[in-house]
XYZ file of C-alpha atoms in Angstrom:
758
model
C 19.585 1.495 29.356
C 22.788 -0.455 30.005
C 26.129 1.057 31.069
C 29.820 0.355 30.940
C 31.767 -0.155 34.179
C 35.197 -1.259 35.329
C 35.287 -4.343 37.538
C 38.764 -5.118 38.834
C 40.244 -3.212 35.938
C 38.200 -5.010 33.257
C 35.622 -3.237 31.127
C 32.169 -4.845 31.071
C 28.527 -4.089 30.374
C 25.907 -3.854 33.122
C 22.446 -5.340 33.032
C 19.746 -3.398 31.237
C 18.348 -0.905 33.794
C 14.629 -0.278 33.329
C 11.832 1.400 35.217
C 12.567 3.872 37.966
C 16.149 2.899 38.852
C 18.163 6.139 39.143
C 21.938 6.045 38.640
C 24.584 8.714 38.210
C 26.587 8.291 35.058
C 28.752 10.009 32.474
C 28.273 10.094 28.694
C 30.793 10.351 25.880
C 29.891 12.686 23.015
C 32.053 12.022 19.972
C 32.232 11.902 16.208
C 31.627 8.425 14.803
C 34.404 6.941 12.720
C 34.058 4.215 10.129
C 32.068 1.124 11.114
C 35.267 -0.925 11.194
C 36.843 1.471 13.719
C 34.117 1.843 16.323
C 33.693 -0.619 19.209
C 30.275 -2.300 19.017
C 28.120 -4.079 21.558
C 29.215 -7.410 20.092
C 32.890 -6.425 20.409
C 32.445 -5.851 24.146
C 30.614 -9.157 24.587
C 33.200 -11.094 22.545
C 36.208 -9.382 24.140
C 37.530 -7.982 20.850
C 37.082 -4.320 21.778
C 40.768 -3.529 22.285
C 41.555 -4.322 18.648
C 39.694 -1.259 17.346
C 40.744 2.387 17.102
C 37.596 3.570 18.858
C 38.513 1.740 22.074
C 40.819 4.591 23.100
C 37.848 6.976 23.394
C 35.955 4.494 25.551
C 38.943 3.983 27.862
C 39.319 7.729 28.228
C 35.627 8.133 29.107
C 35.857 5.441 31.793
C 38.972 6.911 33.350
C 37.561 10.447 33.333
C 34.346 9.179 34.918
C 36.350 7.590 37.750
C 38.176 10.886 38.308
C 34.732 12.512 38.590
C 33.629 9.795 41.080
C 31.192 8.222 38.630
C 31.093 4.431 38.489
C 28.960 4.091 35.366
C 29.480 5.590 31.930
C 27.706 5.277 28.576
C 28.935 5.289 24.965
C 26.409 4.947 22.169
C 28.525 2.764 19.854
C 28.730 -0.166 22.267
C 25.974 0.222 24.870
C 23.203 -0.361 22.313
C 22.651 -3.746 20.681
C 21.997 -2.478 17.167
C 21.203 -5.963 15.893
C 17.884 -5.557 17.731
C 15.704 -3.143 15.789
C 13.437 -2.766 18.831
C 16.301 -1.794 21.126
C 17.761 0.585 18.535
C 14.423 2.369 18.059
C 13.895 2.638 21.818
C 17.418 4.031 22.282
C 17.060 6.726 19.627
C 13.678 7.809 20.984
C 15.157 7.963 24.521
C 18.472 9.574 23.593
C 17.615 13.144 24.563
C 16.353 12.027 27.982
C 19.502 10.002 28.596
C 21.727 12.985 27.775
C 19.528 15.250 29.844
C 19.866 13.032 32.943
C 23.635 12.556 32.712
C 25.853 13.857 35.496
C 28.750 14.588 33.109
C 29.098 14.672 29.341
C 32.593 14.485 27.856
C 32.707 15.796 24.292
C 35.568 15.203 21.849
C 34.101 17.336 19.078
C 30.953 19.506 18.901
C 29.521 17.551 15.986
C 26.335 16.527 17.708
C 23.206 18.383 18.663
C 21.209 16.912 21.536
C 24.513 16.013 23.219
C 25.220 19.755 23.476
C 21.729 20.944 24.323
C 20.388 18.294 26.685
C 23.046 17.920 29.453
C 23.415 20.612 32.086
C 27.193 20.117 32.064
C 29.267 19.362 28.967
C 33.075 19.306 29.193
C 35.224 19.363 26.057
C 38.461 17.378 25.750
C 41.108 17.301 23.048
C 42.381 14.090 21.525
C 45.291 14.066 23.995
C 42.757 14.237 26.876
C 43.367 17.879 27.724
C 40.329 19.728 29.108
C 39.466 22.569 26.725
C 36.556 24.022 28.666
C 32.881 23.445 29.377
C 29.601 24.288 27.724
C 29.345 27.652 29.424
C 32.924 28.870 28.901
C 32.981 27.824 25.258
C 29.447 29.005 24.410
C 30.535 31.593 21.835
C 32.738 29.078 20.003
C 30.003 26.444 20.079
C 27.477 28.882 18.586
C 29.903 29.937 15.840
C 30.847 26.366 14.869
C 27.444 24.688 15.166
C 25.338 27.809 14.390
C 23.128 26.969 17.357
C 21.864 30.233 18.920
C 22.432 30.394 22.647
C 18.708 30.569 23.366
C 17.253 28.592 20.532
C 17.724 25.349 18.667
C 18.466 25.283 14.932
C 19.877 22.094 13.406
C 19.913 22.805 9.659
C 23.684 22.477 9.158
C 24.202 19.411 11.290
C 26.118 16.512 9.726
C 25.391 12.906 10.747
C 26.899 9.569 9.716
C 23.530 8.342 8.425
C 21.433 10.981 6.737
C 18.206 9.918 8.484
C 19.811 10.606 11.887
C 19.527 14.302 11.029
C 15.843 13.876 11.930
C 16.037 10.980 14.388
C 18.453 12.869 16.672
C 15.742 15.490 17.246
C 13.099 13.082 18.548
C 14.037 13.550 22.177
C 14.382 17.309 21.895
C 10.805 17.628 20.681
C 9.582 14.745 22.867
C 7.975 12.876 19.976
C 8.167 9.259 18.841
C 8.153 7.634 15.422
C 9.518 4.407 13.872
C 13.042 4.446 12.448
C 13.280 3.598 8.749
C 16.905 3.679 7.643
C 17.042 3.958 3.897
C 14.056 6.323 3.605
C 16.382 9.299 3.083
C 16.780 12.583 4.923
C 13.838 14.354 3.279
C 11.328 11.655 4.194
C 12.666 11.370 7.744
C 12.458 15.144 8.277
C 8.955 15.181 6.797
C 7.765 12.491 9.199
C 9.408 14.344 12.090
C 7.586 17.557 11.189
C 4.308 15.656 10.989
C 4.907 14.082 14.404
C 5.693 17.499 15.922
C 2.578 18.955 14.322
C 0.410 16.148 15.721
C 1.842 16.695 19.177
C 1.167 20.443 19.041
C -2.368 20.101 17.681
C -3.404 17.029 19.679
C -5.896 14.424 18.509
C -7.980 17.061 16.696
C -5.107 18.149 14.446
C -6.711 16.834 11.260
C -8.912 19.642 10.030
C -11.782 18.606 7.783
C -9.296 17.757 5.061
C -11.076 15.203 2.882
C -10.330 16.460 -0.635
C -13.814 17.710 -1.505
C -13.705 20.973 -3.391
C -16.383 22.843 -5.264
C -13.879 24.802 -7.308
C -14.898 22.846 -10.408
C -18.620 23.450 -9.799
C -20.020 26.575 -11.381
C -22.120 28.908 -9.308
C -25.841 28.147 -9.315
C -26.815 30.405 -12.151
C -29.577 32.864 -11.264
C -30.254 31.224 -7.904
C -33.814 32.194 -6.984
C -35.450 32.694 -3.578
C -34.598 30.386 -0.611
C -32.929 33.300 1.185
C -34.655 32.384 4.464
C -33.376 28.812 4.193
C -29.840 30.024 3.380
C -29.901 32.244 6.464
C -31.125 29.406 8.688
C -28.415 27.055 7.414
C -25.729 29.667 8.036
C -26.952 30.348 11.562
C -27.082 26.627 12.411
C -23.591 25.922 11.116
C -21.952 28.986 12.664
C -20.284 28.537 16.031
C -17.030 27.711 17.788
C -15.652 25.377 15.123
C -16.934 22.149 16.653
C -18.823 19.608 14.540
C -22.237 20.919 13.455
C -24.761 19.227 11.185
C -27.721 20.483 9.184
C -30.178 18.143 7.458
C -32.132 19.431 4.458
C -35.128 17.182 3.835
C -37.970 17.314 1.354
C -39.373 15.800 -1.823
C -37.133 14.655 -4.625
C -36.498 17.424 -7.141
C -37.601 20.134 -4.711
C -34.208 21.887 -4.881
C -32.270 20.542 -1.860
C -29.033 19.882 -3.753
C -29.088 23.244 -5.535
C -29.652 24.934 -2.183
C -26.690 23.058 -0.642
C -24.403 24.036 -3.534
C -25.570 27.660 -3.366
C -24.879 27.776 0.389
C -21.428 26.237 -0.022
C -20.457 28.635 -2.798
C -21.732 31.688 -0.956
C -20.469 31.129 2.576
C -17.070 29.538 1.981
C -15.985 32.980 0.823
C -17.044 34.407 4.176
C -15.159 31.928 6.323
C -12.078 31.634 4.133
C -10.375 34.468 6.046
C -10.427 32.518 9.318
C -6.906 31.409 10.364
C -7.396 27.712 9.571
C -6.155 25.564 6.698
C -8.339 24.131 3.957
C -11.580 25.507 5.379
C -12.782 26.100 1.829
C -13.409 22.361 1.561
C -16.972 22.183 2.795
C -18.522 18.726 2.912
C -22.002 17.985 1.622
C -22.747 14.419 2.650
C -25.259 11.994 4.032
C -23.330 10.066 6.672
C -26.090 9.989 9.260
C -28.725 9.291 6.626
C -26.781 6.158 5.697
C -26.929 4.941 9.295
C -30.738 4.882 9.290
C -31.463 4.222 5.619
C -33.274 0.956 4.914
C -32.510 0.737 1.210
C -30.517 -2.536 0.722
C -28.793 -1.249 -2.424
C -27.665 2.044 -0.939
C -23.968 2.864 -1.232
C -22.040 2.900 2.057
C -20.168 6.203 2.087
C -19.299 6.320 5.789
C -15.781 5.077 5.107
C -15.055 8.238 3.106
C -15.914 10.597 5.945
C -13.488 11.884 8.588
C -13.963 11.267 12.276
C -12.747 14.752 13.201
C -14.845 16.588 15.772
C -14.710 19.909 13.950
C -16.239 20.991 10.647
C -19.689 21.319 9.098
C -21.804 18.548 7.622
C -24.685 19.337 5.278
C -27.027 16.415 4.552
C -29.730 16.241 1.877
C -32.373 13.520 2.119
C -35.985 12.749 1.372
C -36.537 11.331 4.851
C -37.758 13.538 7.690
C -36.852 10.887 10.284
C -33.152 11.726 10.450
C -32.303 13.013 13.901
C -28.622 13.954 13.877
C -28.569 17.717 13.704
C -30.612 20.776 12.845
C -33.478 19.772 10.507
C -34.724 22.172 7.844
C -37.681 21.179 5.682
C -37.445 22.344 2.086
C -40.945 22.865 0.739
C -42.350 24.081 -2.534
C -41.896 27.725 -3.397
C -44.709 29.832 -1.972
C -44.545 32.643 -4.532
C -45.515 31.640 -8.084
C -43.270 34.416 -9.377
C -40.231 32.557 -7.993
C -41.292 29.430 -9.872
C -41.760 31.405 -13.058
C -38.329 32.981 -12.658
C -36.735 29.525 -12.376
C -38.665 28.347 -15.423
C -37.538 31.414 -17.340
C -33.890 30.894 -16.392
C -33.819 27.189 -17.296
C -35.772 27.598 -20.565
C -33.871 30.750 -21.571
C -37.212 32.378 -22.364
C -38.065 35.861 -21.172
C -41.423 37.438 -20.393
C -42.928 34.379 -18.673
C -44.063 36.342 -15.639
C -47.237 37.415 -17.475
C -47.725 34.177 -19.435
C -50.787 32.294 -18.113
C -49.744 28.995 -19.732
C -46.334 29.291 -18.123
C -48.002 29.866 -14.755
C -50.062 26.685 -15.192
C -46.896 24.741 -16.067
C -45.042 26.124 -13.051
C -47.873 25.065 -10.754
C -47.909 21.624 -12.329
C -44.157 21.217 -11.810
C -44.503 22.313 -8.195
C -47.642 20.297 -7.431
C -48.467 20.217 -3.740
C -48.965 16.479 -3.293
C -48.275 14.617 -0.055
C -45.021 12.799 0.698
C -46.570 9.329 0.620
C -48.351 10.023 -2.677
C -45.188 11.454 -4.178
C -43.120 8.472 -2.969
C -45.684 5.985 -4.320
C -45.720 7.646 -7.743
C -41.946 7.963 -7.788
C -41.335 4.291 -6.948
C -43.919 3.180 -9.513
C -42.363 5.258 -12.284
C -38.819 4.244 -11.310
C -39.677 0.531 -11.304
C -41.215 0.909 -14.735
C -38.132 2.774 -15.940
C -35.801 0.072 -14.588
C -37.788 -2.609 -16.386
C -38.216 -0.935 -19.741
C -35.352 1.495 -20.228
C -32.435 -0.976 -20.536
C -34.419 -3.236 -22.853
C -35.456 -0.296 -25.045
C -31.821 0.860 -25.171
C -30.603 -2.656 -25.909
C -33.075 -3.157 -28.753
C -32.083 0.189 -30.248
C -28.389 -0.725 -29.948
C -29.083 -4.060 -31.611
C -30.686 -2.308 -34.571
C -27.785 0.124 -34.841
C -24.843 -2.292 -34.402
C -25.301 -6.032 -33.863
C -21.701 -6.388 -32.589
C -22.394 -3.833 -29.855
C -25.445 -5.769 -28.715
C -23.605 -9.105 -28.727
C -20.692 -7.565 -26.798
C -23.129 -6.294 -24.173
C -24.516 -9.812 -23.749
C -21.014 -11.265 -23.393
C -20.007 -8.676 -20.813
C -22.361 -10.198 -18.239
C -19.856 -13.032 -17.775
C -16.939 -10.727 -16.990
C -16.581 -8.320 -14.132
C -18.385 -5.089 -15.005
C -15.187 -3.065 -14.575
C -12.501 -2.682 -17.220
C -13.101 -4.737 -20.371
C -10.448 -4.024 -22.992
C -9.551 -5.042 -26.540
C -6.548 -7.284 -25.841
C -8.483 -9.317 -23.271
C -10.735 -10.654 -26.035
C -8.041 -10.721 -28.703
C -6.513 -14.125 -27.832
C -7.830 -16.527 -30.456
C -9.587 -19.736 -29.493
C -11.194 -22.386 -31.650
C -14.420 -22.048 -29.682
C -14.757 -18.345 -30.367
C -17.985 -17.427 -32.129
C -17.850 -15.774 -35.545
C -19.177 -12.479 -34.226
C -16.372 -12.331 -31.635
C -13.760 -12.812 -34.329
C -15.417 -9.972 -36.249
C -15.443 -7.809 -33.115
C -11.720 -8.256 -32.383
C -10.356 -8.274 -35.925
C -8.868 -4.851 -35.152
C -9.133 -2.048 -32.588
C -11.329 0.064 -34.860
C -14.018 -2.611 -34.851
C -13.845 -3.081 -31.082
C -13.870 0.608 -30.192
C -16.599 1.256 -32.753
C -18.860 -1.248 -30.977
C -17.987 0.324 -27.636
C -18.730 3.797 -28.950
C -22.316 2.815 -29.734
C -22.748 1.524 -26.161
C -21.209 4.699 -24.789
C -23.547 6.861 -26.850
C -26.501 5.178 -25.131
C -25.104 5.602 -21.632
C -24.534 1.863 -21.198
C -20.742 2.034 -20.781
C -18.081 4.619 -20.083
C -14.335 4.802 -20.586
C -12.431 3.600 -17.510
C -9.805 6.248 -16.746
C -8.997 4.996 -13.244
C -6.000 2.781 -14.086
C -2.755 4.766 -13.653
C -0.427 2.369 -15.501
C -1.376 0.253 -18.509
C 0.499 -2.020 -20.869
C -2.522 -2.411 -23.131
C -5.452 -0.300 -24.292
C -7.963 1.626 -22.189
C -10.912 -0.288 -20.751
C -14.657 0.272 -20.376
C -17.207 -0.122 -17.554
C -20.855 -1.180 -17.753
C -23.763 -2.649 -15.780
C -26.455 -4.730 -17.474
C -27.760 -8.278 -16.973
C -29.490 -10.794 -19.226
C -30.532 -14.413 -19.042
C -27.661 -16.850 -18.505
C -25.854 -18.259 -21.561
C -23.444 -21.138 -20.808
C -21.565 -20.779 -24.084
C -20.840 -17.092 -23.438
C -19.764 -17.908 -19.872
C -17.276 -20.378 -21.335
C -15.953 -17.751 -23.744
C -15.437 -15.326 -20.863
C -13.496 -17.850 -18.765
C -11.275 -18.850 -21.664
C -10.602 -15.209 -22.569
C -9.384 -14.452 -19.067
C -7.363 -17.680 -18.802
C -5.657 -17.208 -22.170
C -4.656 -13.686 -21.166
C -2.826 -14.694 -17.967
C 0.835 -13.709 -18.564
C 3.568 -16.325 -18.229
C 6.850 -16.129 -16.312
C 8.743 -14.440 -19.144
C 6.152 -11.734 -19.868
C 7.068 -8.071 -19.588
C 5.842 -6.624 -16.287
C 3.324 -9.446 -15.803
C 2.045 -8.025 -12.515
C 0.309 -5.125 -14.297
C -1.834 -7.449 -16.408
C -2.356 -9.818 -13.465
C -3.800 -7.076 -11.265
C -6.017 -5.931 -14.106
C -7.268 -9.486 -14.654
C -7.870 -10.259 -10.999
C -11.391 -8.841 -10.787
C -12.387 -10.808 -13.896
C -10.791 -13.927 -12.407
C -12.902 -13.457 -9.273
C -15.993 -13.343 -11.481
C -14.804 -16.508 -13.243
C -14.275 -18.241 -9.899
C -17.846 -17.398 -8.900
C -19.129 -18.863 -12.168
C -17.096 -22.077 -11.761
C -17.844 -22.694 -8.086
C -21.560 -22.200 -8.635
C -21.722 -24.673 -11.514
C -22.556 -22.012 -14.098
C -20.217 -23.454 -16.732
C -19.638 -27.108 -17.786
C -16.325 -28.625 -16.605
C -15.514 -30.521 -19.806
C -12.345 -29.379 -21.606
C -11.778 -26.648 -19.007
C -8.720 -28.062 -17.200
C -6.305 -25.704 -18.964
C -8.523 -22.745 -18.155
C -8.667 -23.726 -14.480
C -4.884 -24.189 -14.429
C -4.284 -20.650 -15.755
C -6.748 -19.136 -13.284
C -5.002 -21.031 -10.473
C -1.643 -19.666 -11.636
C -3.027 -16.113 -11.622
C -4.561 -16.441 -8.156
C -1.387 -18.016 -6.774
C 0.857 -15.270 -8.137
C -1.417 -12.677 -6.518
C -1.405 -14.537 -3.166
C -5.059 -15.560 -3.430
C -4.128 -19.022 -2.165
C -7.589 -20.380 -1.326
C -8.890 -19.450 -4.787
C -5.746 -20.871 -6.407
C -6.208 -24.181 -4.580
C -9.798 -24.500 -5.834
C -8.756 -23.882 -9.438
C -5.691 -26.160 -9.339
C -7.649 -29.043 -7.829
C -10.321 -28.711 -10.533
C -7.574 -28.577 -13.172
C -5.961 -31.723 -11.744
C -9.229 -33.663 -11.823
C -9.814 -32.531 -15.387
C -6.339 -33.472 -16.621
C -6.411 -36.864 -14.861
C -9.747 -37.637 -16.475
C -8.853 -36.415 -19.953
C -5.104 -37.171 -20.215
C -4.251 -39.646 -17.473
C -2.226 -39.446 -14.268
C 1.200 -39.497 -15.961
C 0.712 -36.842 -18.623
C 3.071 -33.873 -18.320
C 0.180 -31.395 -18.028
C -1.167 -33.451 -15.138
C 2.281 -33.537 -13.526
C 2.754 -29.772 -13.957
C -0.492 -29.254 -12.083
C 0.649 -31.667 -9.354
C 3.873 -29.668 -9.019
C 2.033 -26.350 -8.789
C -0.264 -27.798 -6.148
C 2.823 -28.850 -4.217
C 4.163 -25.287 -4.303
C 0.773 -23.944 -3.225
C 0.517 -26.376 -0.301
C 4.028 -25.353 0.765
C 2.996 -21.664 0.777
C -0.032 -22.602 2.879
C 2.142 -24.468 5.377
C 0.707 -27.881 4.408
C 4.198 -29.373 4.169
C 3.251 -33.064 4.288
C 0.794 -32.629 1.416
C 3.355 -30.561 -0.477
C 5.955 -33.325 -0.112
C 3.507 -35.910 -1.479
C 2.751 -33.716 -4.501
C 6.416 -32.964 -5.249
C 7.474 -36.602 -4.970
C 4.624 -37.684 -7.242
C 5.540 -34.988 -9.776
C 9.239 -35.906 -9.634
C 8.646 -39.616 -10.160
C 6.264 -38.921 -13.032
C 8.587 -36.451 -14.791
C 11.633 -38.675 -14.410
C 9.641 -41.420 -16.121
C 8.035 -39.254 -18.811
C 10.826 -36.760 -19.546
C 14.024 -38.115 -18.024
C 16.123 -37.105 -15.039
C 17.984 -34.319 -16.876
C 14.952 -32.535 -18.364
C 14.604 -28.931 -17.208
C 11.039 -29.517 -16.011
C 12.297 -32.417 -13.883
C 15.107 -30.250 -12.513
C 12.632 -27.512 -11.603
C 10.742 -30.048 -9.500
C 14.026 -31.162 -7.894
C 14.735 -27.523 -6.986
C 11.242 -27.093 -5.514
C 11.661 -30.262 -3.474
C 14.907 -28.798 -2.155
C 12.981 -25.697 -1.044
C 10.480 -27.875 0.785
C 13.170 -29.913 2.555
C 14.836 -26.663 3.634
C 11.534 -25.409 5.076
C 11.135 -28.729 6.909
C 14.614 -28.445 8.391
C 15.908 -31.415 6.371
C 18.995 -29.476 5.358
C 21.133 -32.401 4.193
C 18.371 -33.614 1.852
C 17.809 -30.059 0.662
C 21.505 -29.691 -0.156
C 21.408 -32.910 -2.212
C 18.408 -31.660 -4.198
C 19.931 -28.226 -4.843
C 23.268 -29.654 -5.946
C 21.528 -32.107 -8.284
C 19.367 -29.310 -9.751
C 22.403 -27.040 -10.127
C 24.481 -29.661 -11.960
C 21.578 -30.430 -14.269
C 20.775 -26.774 -15.036
C 24.428 -25.912 -15.689
C 24.612 -28.809 -18.134
C 21.278 -28.187 -19.869
C 21.039 -24.381 -19.765
C 24.463 -22.991 -18.918
C 25.894 -21.336 -15.840
C 24.241 -17.939 -16.417
C 20.696 -18.994 -17.239
C 18.103 -17.547 -14.846
C 16.906 -21.022 -13.833
C 20.479 -21.962 -12.945
C 20.913 -18.724 -10.995
C 17.686 -19.317 -9.088
C 19.060 -22.641 -7.868
C 22.340 -20.912 -6.975
C 20.408 -18.427 -4.851
C 18.522 -21.219 -3.100
C 21.811 -22.953 -2.327
C 23.105 -19.700 -0.835
C 20.090 -19.514 1.477
C 20.692 -23.113 2.529
C 24.357 -22.456 3.335
C 23.289 -19.468 5.436
C 20.829 -21.658 7.365
C 23.613 -24.194 7.909
C 25.867 -21.484 9.322
C 28.269 -21.615 6.355
C 28.307 -17.832 6.074
C 31.420 -17.450 3.940
C 30.181 -20.027 1.412
C 26.733 -18.431 1.424
C 28.175 -14.994 0.657
C 30.179 -16.370 -2.280
C 27.114 -18.136 -3.672
C 24.876 -15.061 -3.319
C 27.460 -12.869 -5.045
C 27.763 -15.396 -7.867
C 23.981 -15.329 -8.335
C 23.862 -11.519 -8.378
C 26.700 -11.265 -10.893
C 24.854 -13.745 -13.067
C 21.567 -11.840 -12.858
C 23.330 -8.583 -13.730
C 24.714 -10.240 -16.850
C 21.576 -12.162 -17.826
C 19.085 -9.339 -17.160
C 19.222 -5.607 -17.723
C 19.103 -3.214 -14.756
C 15.319 -2.670 -14.931
C 14.518 -6.380 -15.071
C 16.690 -7.167 -12.051
C 14.612 -4.800 -9.937
C 11.388 -6.578 -10.935
C 12.523 -10.213 -11.215
C 11.373 -12.010 -8.073
C 14.175 -14.656 -7.933
C 16.786 -11.892 -8.244
C 15.048 -9.883 -5.512
C 15.016 -12.986 -3.308
C 18.780 -13.211 -3.750
C 19.216 -9.530 -2.849
C 17.078 -10.042 0.252
C 19.015 -13.182 1.191
C 22.304 -11.318 0.919
C 20.906 -8.558 3.117
C 19.920 -11.126 5.735
C 23.389 -12.644 5.601
C 25.083 -9.250 5.997
C 22.809 -8.467 8.938
C 23.985 -11.650 10.649
C 27.566 -10.551 9.983
C 26.783 -7.148 11.617
C 27.378 -5.252 8.350
C 24.224 -3.238 8.949
C 24.867 -0.395 6.515
C 25.108 -2.682 3.460
C 22.341 -4.908 4.819
C 19.987 -1.923 4.888
C 20.821 -1.136 1.282
C 20.063 -4.727 0.248
C 16.770 -4.810 2.155
C 15.698 -1.463 0.704
C 16.465 -2.561 -2.865
C 14.588 -5.822 -2.428
C 11.554 -4.206 -0.779
C 11.356 -1.518 -3.458
C 11.302 -4.256 -6.097
C 8.711 -6.360 -4.259
C 6.439 -3.332 -3.854
C 6.722 -2.505 -7.540
C 5.915 -6.048 -8.644
C 3.266 -7.197 -6.165
C 2.279 -3.987 -4.362
C 3.044 -2.790 -0.806
C 0.077 -4.698 0.659
C 1.288 -8.068 -0.608
C 2.185 -10.632 2.071
C 5.792 -10.734 0.853
C 6.216 -6.978 1.476
C 4.379 -7.033 4.799
C 6.479 -9.951 6.039
C 9.705 -8.304 4.936
C 8.908 -5.005 6.624
C 7.854 -6.734 9.819
C 10.906 -8.973 10.106
C 13.840 -6.863 9.028
C 13.109 -3.203 8.372
C 14.224 -0.986 9.966
C 17.396 -2.437 11.442
């Protein structure tokens, strides 16, 4: 916390007092004016404070503090360096404590909240410096104007300059902390504040067993028979003080453990639902501890889906009796044959079985009392046989019913097993087999083949994708012997489907393709497809990986593409040079600047020779080389490259083409780095006006070069201390980045870490 003081009649800022240093000071409580009127930290440092309207309030506060024998005084507009997001966040979180510890608080207007509540003494002054009264004498008027009850705090009608400060100003009052995110809006800020207060009240155990697991969609176990003793034992073991309790039901497969667990959950959630706790009807049946000791290498790891909360009940079903994590209950065969007959009667919908001798023999057979080891041996033997024969039997039957379905199933091995859709195979290629052309001649043919596979339980419709540009996909798991020609078809299908720069919402298709591209990468890197005539395929896969920030995978594909093009087309072919240029951009993103420079210079020399100095492809390389020089700090060289690219693009494409505007934006960033802030602002505004004219409103918010320009303008405005507009620019750019590449993308993470919140 730093203060203002008068030294020999001159106003100055003190050092930043930290730790346990205790000073007496006064605070000014006031209504903020416009940003151009208030004295800022930078104004005090630069000596320009007296030129602003807000200086009069500061002078008054200092003079009144001296009359009250206080050397130090504090005013929020100029004692906080708001260009430092860390300092701003610390100040807002500490604000209540600072007001609470003040010796005097001078208030112009009662438009604030913690300024009125926190200090012991608040004195109110009019604009002409006349004392109107103090907090105690004016209590009735304060309550009427602010609607703050004398013994309670209610801030619903408070007005703040920035809407998020409605919540942030309450942090100190409730003694909670949270990051400041200007631009999130009042509702989000208040919601996060409420959550922080709730966490503080409830402590580290505030998260009740709230994993969304509900049995509301599960029908009651119809005609549940017997097992009343087991139900009672489970209920007794899980009842208690609310702390974590675990019951393990173990026994042979098919003995009824799962049905018992469902019956218990359905029956006893009704009993405990009246307890004063939230969401206690969500009872978890799980096998977390079983997973910890299970030796099966193909078992699914479900521990990541389970909460770490101390409270709640866990009900585990397992075949193993060696689990030692809670109360163990062995589920054995039914002792009374009449119970078995009742189950058989209910499931078969046949009555009168209680006196049927054949039914009794069947019930005994179904509930045979064999040992665990014998049962396990028989089970594993039958399961292994089923695994070996069942898929092949199904496949042969499918082949007899629809040959296209069978061929599609064979092809699917070379894609990822998730999400295969019609348009992915639709791109024509001369190497496509006749049966593939027949399969994709129309959607009816494709979906008809899929329907046969679905009927046999070999695939299912994938309904997990929330946003699609193309048709629904399918999921399957089945393997066959390796076929190099089908592997090649799969790679080419994925590569041909990679969207180009001008595609509509390309990121949606890219994300959908990524899992298939990973499968393709595995095939390529393990030598499972011949390299001949695959350079174009590798290039497209590299482009996809690069756009999705999978840089290591992109490098592997681009380098293979380069070797293929050099071998097939020569070192000076334009396809070879395009690959060289893309490798240069990739190396630059990886920080390998020397390698990137070599690639760009090679690409530029080759394109100037093959296409000419004014060709748009050549100019794109010039622009990229300018980016590299800027990253290397070679600003003069970068400026030469940008100006050359700009002149060429304006001549070849026009002043409002997106390629021209991208170069304009890059030049703006360069001017900003050179400290030419006025020129940079003009250039950025020119680029934005151009994008608004060249693209519609929706495309601007998803066009990366335009978003880069918005972000660059925000950075420039931040340097010029125009924080309000800078926040708007940053928020717009981040919202666009998150929509295009997702919030976890490196571009979004870097942006949030460097500049948001201000």
